[in-house]
Amino acid sequence: MHLQSLTLLNFKNYHEVKLDFLSRINCFAGNNGSGKTNLLDAIYYLSFCKGFCNPSDIQNILFDEEFFVIQGQYKVNGNKDELYCAVKKGQRKVFKRNKKEYDRLADHIGFYPLVLIYPGDVHLIQGGSDERRKFVDGVIAQYNKEYLHRLLDYNKALLQRNILLKTFAEKRYFDEASLEIWDEQLKINGIYIFEERKSFFERFKPVFQKNHDELTGKAESIDIDYESQLKESDPGELLLQSRNKDRILQHTTTGIHKDNLVFLLNGQAMKKFGSQGQQKSYVIALKLAQFQFTKQLKGFNPILLFDDIFDKLDPRRVELLVRMVSENDFGQVFITDTHTERLVEILEKLKVKSRIFDIVYGEIAAIKEFG
C-alpha cells in the first residue's frame, strides 16, 4: 500500500496544491512555519478522519475560507483507491472511500494503517496514563475493528454512568437499577478490552525490545509493565465494591479506563530515571515496533511519518534511522526536516528512490530526486 498523490484545497496554509509521491521515501524540507507538518497532518487525516495537530476541524480551514478538502489516491494490492474528506463551516464532516460516504467514521479506521513519529511522542512517557492508553488503543484499533467498537461502547456507558452519579448527588436520591444497566455494559466491554490489551502486550513486547536493541546497540534493558485493576478482580465485582465511593466522588473510579503502562529502563521507571536521549530512543523504538507489529497483522506495510524528529537526535543516529527505514522491511515513508542539506547528504548515500519537496510558505519551491 502507498499514497500516490495528495490534493489539498483551503487546508491550513495551502490554498490549492497537488503532490505526486514515490512509493518509498518522500521528504518535505523547509523552515519552521512553512507548512511541512501540515502535509503530514493531511496524510494523517486520510487514515484517521482527523488531524494530529489540531482536534478542531474548523480551525484547519484556511483563513477567510469556508471549507477545506483533502483527497488522496492510494494503490493497494494493485488496485487504486480514492479517499475524500471535506469540512465546511456549519456542516458535518464528509468522508468518502471510492465515492461511497461512511455512515460512521470509525468504520474507516484500519483500512489505511499509518504510524506517526513526532516530538509530541515524549508525552507517552512524561504525560498521564490517558496518553499511554490512547497509544495502545490506537495500535489495536488499526487491526481489530471490534476492539474499536467495544471501546466506543465502553466510553459511552462510562459517560452515562458518570452523568447518572452526578444526577443522584444533585437530586439526593439513588436508583440502583438504573446504575446496573450501565454497570453491565462496562463489565461486558471492559472484559473484552482488558483481554485484548493483555494479549497485545504479550506479542508486542518482544518486537519492541528488538527495535530498541537495534537503535541503542543493546546498551540498556527495557520493559513495559501493564497495570490494570482487572488483573486482580472481575469488573462487575470492582464496580460493586466501589459503588459507595463512586456515589460520593460522583464518577466511576474502577475499570479499564484506569489502566496504565509503566515504561521501564534497567528495571526503573523511565519517566523518573531516563535521560532525554534515553526517552527519545525509547519512544522511537516504541513507534517502530508499532509499525512492525501492525505490518505483521495487516499483511502489508503501514505508511510511516517522521515529523521534525532529527533535530533531537545526533547525526549518527539520524543516518542510522533513515538507513533503517529505507530498507525493504519498510514501505512508504514521509519525512519533514528543517535542513535540506542534511536530507540530501543522507539520501545520496542510499540506493533507494527518494524525493525532496522544498516548501516555502505553503508553496512547493523545488523538487529533488535521488536513487
mmCIF file of C-alpha atoms in Angstrom:
data_model
loop_
_atom_site.group_PDB
_atom_site.id
_atom_site.type_symbol
_atom_site.label_atom_id
_atom_site.label_comp_id
_atom_site.label_asym_id
_atom_site.label_seq_id
_atom_site.Cartn_x
_atom_site.Cartn_y
_atom_site.Cartn_z
ATOM 1 C CA MET A 1 0.000 0.000 0.000
ATOM 2 C CA HIS A 2 1.183 3.522 -0.758
ATOM 3 C CA LEU A 3 -0.209 7.028 -1.266
ATOM 4 C CA GLN A 4 0.276 8.022 -4.902
ATOM 5 C CA SER A 5 -0.977 11.610 -4.742
ATOM 6 C CA LEU A 6 -2.380 14.188 -2.346
ATOM 7 C CA THR A 7 -4.614 17.127 -3.269
ATOM 8 C CA LEU A 8 -5.406 19.944 -0.837
ATOM 9 C CA LEU A 9 -7.861 22.808 -1.139
ATOM 10 C CA ASN A 10 -8.008 25.511 1.574
ATOM 11 C CA PHE A 11 -6.305 23.255 4.125
ATOM 12 C CA LYS A 12 -4.334 25.173 6.772
ATOM 13 C CA ASN A 13 -1.790 27.331 4.868
ATOM 14 C CA TYR A 14 -2.373 25.623 1.495
ATOM 15 C CA HIS A 15 -4.808 27.270 -0.905
ATOM 16 C CA GLU A 16 -4.526 24.647 -3.633
ATOM 17 C CA VAL A 17 -1.809 22.050 -4.198
ATOM 18 C CA LYS A 18 -1.373 18.578 -5.720
ATOM 19 C CA LEU A 19 1.627 16.399 -4.904
ATOM 20 C CA ASP A 20 2.707 13.125 -6.510
ATOM 21 C CA PHE A 21 4.689 10.743 -4.318
ATOM 22 C CA LEU A 22 7.165 7.910 -4.713
ATOM 23 C CA SER A 23 6.340 4.540 -3.193
ATOM 24 C CA ARG A 24 9.401 4.689 -0.881
ATOM 25 C CA ILE A 25 10.865 7.880 0.645
ATOM 26 C CA ASN A 26 9.339 11.358 0.345
ATOM 27 C CA CYS A 27 10.739 14.348 2.256
ATOM 28 C CA PHE A 28 9.380 17.824 2.972
ATOM 29 C CA ALA A 29 12.092 20.381 3.751
ATOM 30 C CA GLY A 30 11.638 23.970 4.874
ATOM 31 C CA ASN A 31 11.792 26.449 7.706
ATOM 32 C CA ASN A 32 9.537 26.208 10.741
ATOM 33 C CA GLY A 33 6.085 27.539 9.865
ATOM 34 C CA SER A 34 6.462 26.827 6.130
ATOM 35 C CA GLY A 35 3.792 24.105 6.119
ATOM 36 C CA LYS A 36 5.805 20.857 6.234
ATOM 37 C CA THR A 37 3.889 19.367 9.153
ATOM 38 C CA ASN A 38 0.576 20.422 7.588
ATOM 39 C CA LEU A 39 1.247 17.998 4.732
ATOM 40 C CA LEU A 40 1.817 15.144 7.174
ATOM 41 C CA ASP A 41 -1.347 16.194 9.018
ATOM 42 C CA ALA A 42 -3.334 15.905 5.770
ATOM 43 C CA ILE A 43 -1.963 12.396 5.176
ATOM 44 C CA TYR A 44 -2.850 11.506 8.778
ATOM 45 C CA TYR A 45 -6.410 12.781 8.150
ATOM 46 C CA LEU A 46 -6.844 10.263 5.352
ATOM 47 C CA SER A 47 -6.084 7.365 7.716
ATOM 48 C CA PHE A 48 -7.868 8.537 10.882
ATOM 49 C CA CYS A 49 -10.538 11.024 9.674
ATOM 50 C CA LYS A 50 -8.903 13.700 11.866
ATOM 51 C CA GLY A 51 -5.590 15.510 12.226
ATOM 52 C CA PHE A 52 -2.926 15.018 14.866
ATOM 53 C CA CYS A 53 -2.041 18.723 15.209
ATOM 54 C CA ASN A 54 -5.436 20.272 15.960
ATOM 55 C CA PRO A 55 -8.532 18.320 17.048
ATOM 56 C CA SER A 56 -10.816 21.079 15.712
ATOM 57 C CA ASP A 57 -11.693 20.502 12.052
ATOM 58 C CA ILE A 58 -12.932 24.077 11.608
ATOM 59 C CA GLN A 59 -9.597 25.541 12.722
ATOM 60 C CA ASN A 60 -7.881 23.639 9.893
ATOM 61 C CA ILE A 61 -9.726 25.681 7.262
ATOM 62 C CA LEU A 62 -7.549 28.287 5.510
ATOM 63 C CA PHE A 63 -8.122 31.803 6.877
ATOM 64 C CA ASP A 64 -11.064 33.617 5.276
ATOM 65 C CA GLU A 65 -12.342 30.439 3.547
ATOM 66 C CA GLU A 66 -15.482 28.407 4.311
ATOM 67 C CA PHE A 67 -14.274 24.829 3.754
ATOM 68 C CA PHE A 68 -11.338 22.536 3.138
ATOM 69 C CA VAL A 69 -10.937 19.391 1.018
ATOM 70 C CA ILE A 70 -8.311 16.632 1.257
ATOM 71 C CA GLN A 71 -8.116 13.969 -1.456
ATOM 72 C CA GLY A 72 -5.771 11.007 -1.668
ATOM 73 C CA GLN A 73 -5.117 8.424 -4.360
ATOM 74 C CA TYR A 74 -3.800 5.116 -2.979
ATOM 75 C CA LYS A 75 -2.504 1.934 -4.560
ATOM 76 C CA VAL A 76 -3.489 -1.117 -2.510
ATOM 77 C CA ASN A 77 -2.733 -4.661 -3.733
ATOM 78 C CA GLY A 78 -2.612 -3.431 -7.324
ATOM 79 C CA ASN A 79 -5.931 -1.568 -7.053
ATOM 80 C CA LYS A 80 -6.494 2.188 -6.925
ATOM 81 C CA ASP A 81 -8.447 3.653 -4.008
ATOM 82 C CA GLU A 82 -9.657 7.231 -3.683
ATOM 83 C CA LEU A 83 -10.301 8.970 -0.368
ATOM 84 C CA TYR A 84 -12.156 12.253 0.012
ATOM 85 C CA CYS A 85 -12.511 14.376 3.147
ATOM 86 C CA ALA A 86 -14.430 17.680 3.243
ATOM 87 C CA VAL A 87 -15.162 20.008 6.127
ATOM 88 C CA LYS A 88 -17.457 23.019 5.712
ATOM 89 C CA LYS A 89 -18.368 25.505 8.420
ATOM 90 C CA GLY A 90 -21.766 24.747 9.909
ATOM 91 C CA GLN A 91 -21.973 21.281 8.322
ATOM 92 C CA ARG A 92 -20.917 17.793 9.335
ATOM 93 C CA LYS A 93 -17.684 16.308 8.027
ATOM 94 C CA VAL A 94 -17.974 14.259 4.826
ATOM 95 C CA PHE A 95 -15.611 11.310 4.372
ATOM 96 C CA LYS A 96 -15.773 9.026 1.318
ATOM 97 C CA ARG A 97 -13.912 5.931 0.185
ATOM 98 C CA ASN A 98 -14.170 5.272 -3.557
ATOM 99 C CA LYS A 99 -17.056 7.793 -3.728
ATOM 100 C CA LYS A 100 -19.088 5.994 -1.035
ATOM 101 C CA GLU A 101 -19.713 8.018 2.117
ATOM 102 C CA TYR A 102 -19.233 6.435 5.544
ATOM 103 C CA ASP A 103 -22.172 6.304 7.942
ATOM 104 C CA ARG A 104 -19.718 6.046 10.843
ATOM 105 C CA LEU A 105 -16.175 7.416 10.614
ATOM 106 C CA ALA A 106 -14.988 4.640 12.954
ATOM 107 C CA ASP A 107 -15.659 2.127 10.141
ATOM 108 C CA HIS A 108 -12.781 3.675 8.153
ATOM 109 C CA ILE A 109 -10.094 3.129 10.799
ATOM 110 C CA GLY A 110 -7.643 0.370 9.863
ATOM 111 C CA PHE A 111 -8.072 0.355 6.076
ATOM 112 C CA TYR A 112 -5.005 2.587 5.552
ATOM 113 C CA PRO A 113 -2.775 1.966 8.599
ATOM 114 C CA LEU A 114 -0.311 4.673 9.500
ATOM 115 C CA VAL A 115 2.323 5.267 12.183
ATOM 116 C CA LEU A 116 3.388 8.784 13.187
ATOM 117 C CA ILE A 117 6.656 9.593 14.982
ATOM 118 C CA TYR A 118 6.871 13.215 16.146
ATOM 119 C CA PRO A 119 8.264 15.314 19.034
ATOM 120 C CA GLY A 120 4.944 15.127 20.926
ATOM 121 C CA ASP A 121 5.507 11.389 21.422
ATOM 122 C CA VAL A 122 7.537 12.214 24.519
ATOM 123 C CA HIS A 123 4.162 12.694 26.253
ATOM 124 C CA LEU A 124 3.826 8.906 26.142
ATOM 125 C CA ILE A 125 6.464 8.868 28.861
ATOM 126 C CA GLN A 126 6.027 12.226 30.555
ATOM 127 C CA GLY A 127 2.250 12.561 30.300
ATOM 128 C CA GLY A 128 -0.612 10.942 32.185
ATOM 129 C CA SER A 129 -1.917 7.388 31.861
ATOM 130 C CA ASP A 130 -4.571 8.518 29.344
ATOM 131 C CA GLU A 131 -1.793 9.261 26.802
ATOM 132 C CA ARG A 132 -0.454 5.722 27.115
ATOM 133 C CA ARG A 133 -3.930 4.155 26.881
ATOM 134 C CA LYS A 134 -4.561 6.158 23.687
ATOM 135 C CA PHE A 135 -1.365 4.722 22.205
ATOM 136 C CA VAL A 136 -2.395 1.122 22.961
ATOM 137 C CA ASP A 137 -5.962 1.698 21.759
ATOM 138 C CA GLY A 138 -4.683 3.325 18.571
ATOM 139 C CA VAL A 139 -2.461 0.360 17.717
ATOM 140 C CA ILE A 140 -5.108 -2.289 18.399
ATOM 141 C CA ALA A 141 -7.894 -0.354 16.626
ATOM 142 C CA GLN A 142 -5.937 -0.397 13.347
ATOM 143 C CA TYR A 143 -6.140 -4.199 13.133
ATOM 144 C CA ASN A 144 -9.174 -5.064 15.302
ATOM 145 C CA LYS A 145 -12.408 -3.260 14.406
ATOM 146 C CA GLU A 146 -14.407 -4.995 17.134
ATOM 147 C CA TYR A 147 -11.999 -3.576 19.711
ATOM 148 C CA LEU A 148 -12.660 -0.043 18.467
ATOM 149 C CA HIS A 149 -16.441 -0.509 18.584
ATOM 150 C CA ARG A 150 -16.237 -2.072 22.062
ATOM 151 C CA LEU A 151 -14.085 0.824 23.250
ATOM 152 C CA LEU A 152 -16.584 3.365 21.887
ATOM 153 C CA ASP A 153 -19.438 1.494 23.607
ATOM 154 C CA TYR A 154 -17.470 1.367 26.865
ATOM 155 C CA ASN A 155 -16.788 5.105 26.782
ATOM 156 C CA LYS A 156 -20.454 5.886 26.077
ATOM 157 C CA ALA A 157 -21.553 3.727 29.021
ATOM 158 C CA LEU A 158 -18.891 5.320 31.245
ATOM 159 C CA LEU A 159 -20.121 8.805 30.320
ATOM 160 C CA GLN A 160 -23.760 7.876 31.035
ATOM 161 C CA ARG A 161 -22.871 6.252 34.370
ATOM 162 C CA ASN A 162 -20.940 9.348 35.464
ATOM 163 C CA ILE A 163 -23.850 11.594 34.457
ATOM 164 C CA LEU A 164 -26.176 9.379 36.495
ATOM 165 C CA LEU A 165 -23.908 9.566 39.552
ATOM 166 C CA LYS A 166 -23.899 13.371 39.352
ATOM 167 C CA THR A 167 -27.706 13.402 38.967
ATOM 168 C CA PHE A 168 -28.097 11.209 42.071
ATOM 169 C CA ALA A 169 -25.977 13.662 44.085
ATOM 170 C CA GLU A 170 -27.787 16.747 42.808
ATOM 171 C CA LYS A 171 -31.286 15.341 43.391
ATOM 172 C CA ARG A 172 -30.353 13.429 46.543
ATOM 173 C CA TYR A 173 -31.744 10.049 45.558
ATOM 174 C CA PHE A 174 -30.265 6.731 44.385
ATOM 175 C CA ASP A 175 -31.649 4.237 41.866
ATOM 176 C CA GLU A 176 -29.591 1.055 41.909
ATOM 177 C CA ALA A 177 -31.415 -0.499 38.943
ATOM 178 C CA SER A 178 -30.551 2.448 36.663
ATOM 179 C CA LEU A 179 -26.884 2.213 37.608
ATOM 180 C CA GLU A 180 -26.756 -1.544 36.989
ATOM 181 C CA ILE A 181 -27.764 -1.051 33.333
ATOM 182 C CA TRP A 182 -24.516 0.839 32.719
ATOM 183 C CA ASP A 183 -22.543 -1.467 35.041
ATOM 184 C CA GLU A 184 -23.427 -4.388 32.783
ATOM 185 C CA GLN A 185 -22.187 -2.522 29.677
ATOM 186 C CA LEU A 186 -18.927 -1.597 31.414
ATOM 187 C CA LYS A 187 -18.457 -5.188 32.575
ATOM 188 C CA ILE A 188 -19.074 -6.875 29.194
ATOM 189 C CA ASN A 189 -16.952 -4.455 27.164
ATOM 190 C CA GLY A 190 -14.348 -4.000 29.891
ATOM 191 C CA ILE A 191 -13.511 -7.720 29.983
ATOM 192 C CA TYR A 192 -13.067 -7.825 26.211
ATOM 193 C CA ILE A 193 -10.840 -4.712 26.163
ATOM 194 C CA PHE A 194 -8.716 -5.981 29.058
ATOM 195 C CA GLU A 195 -8.130 -9.372 27.417
ATOM 196 C CA GLU A 196 -7.196 -7.747 24.100
ATOM 197 C CA ARG A 197 -4.790 -5.336 25.781
ATOM 198 C CA LYS A 198 -3.175 -8.181 27.731
ATOM 199 C CA SER A 199 -2.806 -10.288 24.578
ATOM 200 C CA PHE A 200 -1.397 -7.295 22.711
ATOM 201 C CA PHE A 201 1.412 -6.741 25.219
ATOM 202 C CA GLU A 202 2.404 -10.394 25.238
ATOM 203 C CA ARG A 203 3.030 -10.191 21.485
ATOM 204 C CA PHE A 204 4.207 -6.569 21.259
ATOM 205 C CA LYS A 205 6.978 -6.522 23.874
ATOM 206 C CA PRO A 206 9.445 -8.811 22.012
ATOM 207 C CA VAL A 207 9.078 -6.654 18.865
ATOM 208 C CA PHE A 208 9.667 -3.501 20.920
ATOM 209 C CA GLN A 209 12.735 -4.950 22.627
ATOM 210 C CA LYS A 210 14.259 -5.954 19.279
ATOM 211 C CA ASN A 211 13.831 -2.415 17.886
ATOM 212 C CA HIS A 212 15.292 -0.821 20.994
ATOM 213 C CA ASP A 213 18.318 -3.140 20.831
ATOM 214 C CA GLU A 214 18.943 -2.145 17.201
ATOM 215 C CA LEU A 215 18.707 1.581 17.971
ATOM 216 C CA THR A 216 20.889 1.526 21.084
ATOM 217 C CA GLY A 217 23.206 -1.419 20.459
ATOM 218 C CA LYS A 218 21.711 -3.287 23.433
ATOM 219 C CA ALA A 219 23.003 -0.554 25.743
ATOM 220 C CA GLU A 220 20.066 -0.868 28.170
ATOM 221 C CA SER A 221 17.408 -3.372 29.191
ATOM 222 C CA ILE A 222 13.819 -2.181 28.722
ATOM 223 C CA ASP A 223 10.347 -3.458 29.561
ATOM 224 C CA ILE A 224 6.677 -2.428 29.748
ATOM 225 C CA ASP A 225 4.504 -3.214 32.763
ATOM 226 C CA TYR A 226 0.761 -3.297 32.032
ATOM 227 C CA GLU A 227 -1.156 -2.244 35.153
ATOM 228 C CA SER A 228 -4.889 -2.998 35.371
ATOM 229 C CA GLN A 229 -7.364 -3.421 38.224
ATOM 230 C CA LEU A 230 -8.861 -6.300 36.225
ATOM 231 C CA LYS A 231 -5.753 -8.399 36.872
ATOM 232 C CA GLU A 232 -6.939 -8.810 40.458
ATOM 233 C CA SER A 233 -10.735 -8.867 40.187
ATOM 234 C CA ASP A 234 -13.780 -9.186 37.903
ATOM 235 C CA PRO A 235 -15.006 -5.775 36.637
ATOM 236 C CA GLY A 236 -18.511 -6.459 37.952
ATOM 237 C CA GLU A 237 -17.117 -7.056 41.442
ATOM 238 C CA LEU A 238 -14.957 -3.945 41.209
ATOM 239 C CA LEU A 239 -17.954 -1.774 40.300
ATOM 240 C CA LEU A 240 -19.979 -3.245 43.153
ATOM 241 C CA GLN A 241 -17.175 -2.731 45.677
ATOM 242 C CA SER A 242 -16.616 0.882 44.604
ATOM 243 C CA ARG A 243 -20.303 1.852 44.378
ATOM 244 C CA ASN A 244 -20.404 3.892 47.601
ATOM 245 C CA LYS A 245 -17.111 5.581 46.768
ATOM 246 C CA ASP A 246 -18.390 6.397 43.263
ATOM 247 C CA ARG A 247 -21.570 7.936 44.735
ATOM 248 C CA ILE A 248 -19.501 10.213 46.957
ATOM 249 C CA LEU A 249 -16.995 11.222 44.252
ATOM 250 C CA GLN A 250 -19.691 11.331 41.504
ATOM 251 C CA HIS A 251 -17.627 9.428 38.952
ATOM 252 C CA THR A 252 -16.556 5.849 38.177
ATOM 253 C CA THR A 253 -13.319 5.013 39.978
ATOM 254 C CA THR A 254 -12.708 1.461 38.719
ATOM 255 C CA GLY A 255 -12.410 -0.157 35.297
ATOM 256 C CA ILE A 256 -10.179 -0.377 32.235
ATOM 257 C CA HIS A 257 -10.281 3.440 31.869
ATOM 258 C CA LYS A 258 -7.871 3.434 34.822
ATOM 259 C CA ASP A 259 -5.326 1.106 33.148
ATOM 260 C CA ASN A 260 -1.739 2.331 32.903
ATOM 261 C CA LEU A 261 1.578 1.423 31.293
ATOM 262 C CA VAL A 262 4.835 1.758 33.190
ATOM 263 C CA PHE A 263 7.814 2.114 30.863
ATOM 264 C CA LEU A 264 10.910 0.601 32.440
ATOM 265 C CA LEU A 265 14.626 1.182 31.786
ATOM 266 C CA ASN A 266 17.038 -1.144 33.559
ATOM 267 C CA GLY A 267 14.217 -2.062 35.935
ATOM 268 C CA GLN A 268 13.386 1.547 36.883
ATOM 269 C CA ALA A 269 10.628 3.915 35.739
ATOM 270 C CA MET A 270 11.712 5.668 32.530
ATOM 271 C CA LYS A 271 9.593 8.700 33.490
ATOM 272 C CA LYS A 272 11.710 9.329 36.614
ATOM 273 C CA PHE A 273 15.153 7.996 35.747
ATOM 274 C CA GLY A 274 15.503 8.152 31.938
ATOM 275 C CA SER A 275 17.603 10.922 30.350
ATOM 276 C CA GLN A 276 16.198 12.958 27.430
ATOM 277 C CA GLY A 277 18.256 10.908 24.980
ATOM 278 C CA GLN A 278 17.109 7.616 26.507
ATOM 279 C CA GLN A 279 13.480 8.743 26.415
ATOM 280 C CA LYS A 280 13.752 9.732 22.728
ATOM 281 C CA SER A 281 15.283 6.370 21.778
ATOM 282 C CA TYR A 282 12.646 4.552 23.839
ATOM 283 C CA VAL A 283 9.752 6.334 22.113
ATOM 284 C CA ILE A 284 11.164 5.886 18.593
ATOM 285 C CA ALA A 285 11.672 2.154 19.274
ATOM 286 C CA LEU A 286 8.109 2.004 20.586
ATOM 287 C CA LYS A 287 6.713 3.551 17.397
ATOM 288 C CA LEU A 288 8.868 1.422 15.069
ATOM 289 C CA ALA A 289 7.597 -1.620 16.954
ATOM 290 C CA GLN A 290 4.056 -0.349 16.368
ATOM 291 C CA PHE A 291 4.870 -0.216 12.645
ATOM 292 C CA GLN A 292 6.238 -3.764 12.511
ATOM 293 C CA PHE A 293 3.521 -5.206 14.730
ATOM 294 C CA THR A 294 0.780 -3.639 12.587
ATOM 295 C CA LYS A 295 2.517 -4.880 9.441
ATOM 296 C CA GLN A 296 2.550 -8.464 10.764
ATOM 297 C CA LEU A 297 -1.174 -8.419 11.481
ATOM 298 C CA LYS A 298 -2.326 -6.476 8.408
ATOM 299 C CA GLY A 299 -0.051 -8.290 5.935
ATOM 300 C CA PHE A 300 1.307 -5.081 4.366
ATOM 301 C CA ASN A 301 3.341 -2.010 5.330
ATOM 302 C CA PRO A 302 1.638 0.903 7.074
ATOM 303 C CA ILE A 303 2.614 4.401 5.960
ATOM 304 C CA LEU A 304 5.300 5.863 8.231
ATOM 305 C CA LEU A 305 5.524 9.581 9.076
ATOM 306 C CA PHE A 306 8.537 11.280 10.713
ATOM 307 C CA ASP A 307 7.839 14.861 11.764
ATOM 308 C CA ASP A 308 10.820 17.046 12.769
ATOM 309 C CA ILE A 309 12.480 14.466 14.986
ATOM 310 C CA PHE A 310 16.000 14.747 13.526
ATOM 311 C CA ASP A 311 16.788 17.973 15.396
ATOM 312 C CA LYS A 312 16.512 15.960 18.613
ATOM 313 C CA LEU A 313 18.978 13.243 17.553
ATOM 314 C CA ASP A 314 22.728 13.188 16.972
ATOM 315 C CA PRO A 315 23.864 12.944 13.289
ATOM 316 C CA ARG A 316 24.946 9.301 13.609
ATOM 317 C CA ARG A 317 21.545 8.236 14.917
ATOM 318 C CA VAL A 318 19.720 10.280 12.252
ATOM 319 C CA GLU A 319 21.581 8.467 9.477
ATOM 320 C CA LEU A 320 21.076 5.102 11.177
ATOM 321 C CA LEU A 321 17.333 5.730 11.434
ATOM 322 C CA VAL A 322 16.920 6.821 7.797
ATOM 323 C CA ARG A 323 19.033 3.872 6.628
ATOM 324 C CA MET A 324 16.865 1.554 8.735
ATOM 325 C CA VAL A 325 13.551 2.731 7.251
ATOM 326 C CA SER A 326 14.950 2.777 3.710
ATOM 327 C CA GLU A 327 15.360 -0.996 3.792
ATOM 328 C CA ASN A 328 12.827 -3.398 2.291
ATOM 329 C CA ASP A 329 11.163 -4.137 5.629
ATOM 330 C CA PHE A 330 9.598 -0.672 5.456
ATOM 331 C CA GLY A 331 7.268 0.717 2.812
ATOM 332 C CA GLN A 332 6.356 4.332 2.090
ATOM 333 C CA VAL A 333 7.975 6.898 4.383
ATOM 334 C CA PHE A 334 7.329 10.643 4.728
ATOM 335 C CA ILE A 335 9.935 12.816 6.493
ATOM 336 C CA THR A 336 9.951 16.510 7.437
ATOM 337 C CA ASP A 337 13.153 18.376 8.272
ATOM 338 C CA THR A 338 14.344 21.967 8.552
ATOM 339 C CA HIS A 339 17.711 21.139 6.937
ATOM 340 C CA THR A 340 17.591 20.309 3.220
ATOM 341 C CA GLU A 341 21.366 19.749 3.175
ATOM 342 C CA ARG A 342 21.130 17.077 5.884
ATOM 343 C CA LEU A 343 18.484 15.181 3.897
ATOM 344 C CA VAL A 344 20.467 15.470 0.647
ATOM 345 C CA GLU A 345 23.631 14.160 2.310
ATOM 346 C CA ILE A 346 21.847 11.113 3.732
ATOM 347 C CA LEU A 347 19.722 10.292 0.667
ATOM 348 C CA GLU A 348 22.697 10.479 -1.695
ATOM 349 C CA LYS A 349 24.284 7.601 0.237
ATOM 350 C CA LEU A 350 21.215 5.367 -0.025
ATOM 351 C CA LYS A 351 20.375 3.236 -3.049
ATOM 352 C CA VAL A 352 16.642 3.834 -2.869
ATOM 353 C CA LYS A 353 14.298 6.088 -4.829
ATOM 354 C CA SER A 354 13.575 9.226 -2.854
ATOM 355 C CA ARG A 355 12.220 12.720 -3.396
ATOM 356 C CA ILE A 356 12.618 16.024 -1.530
ATOM 357 C CA PHE A 357 9.965 18.736 -1.777
ATOM 358 C CA ASP A 358 11.236 22.189 -0.750
ATOM 359 C CA ILE A 359 8.374 24.004 0.998
ATOM 360 C CA VAL A 360 8.207 27.825 1.224
ATOM 361 C CA TYR A 361 5.139 29.307 2.934
ATOM 362 C CA GLY A 362 2.624 26.824 1.590
ATOM 363 C CA GLU A 363 4.175 26.602 -1.897
ATOM 364 C CA ILE A 364 6.320 23.876 -3.492
ATOM 365 C CA ALA A 365 9.522 25.724 -4.408
ATOM 366 C CA ALA A 366 11.540 22.808 -5.822
ATOM 367 C CA ILE A 367 11.643 19.011 -6.119
ATOM 368 C CA LYS A 368 14.842 16.930 -5.955
ATOM 369 C CA GLU A 369 15.123 13.259 -6.995
ATOM 370 C CA PHE A 370 17.555 10.611 -5.721
ATOM 371 C CA GLY A 371 18.231 6.923 -6.276
#
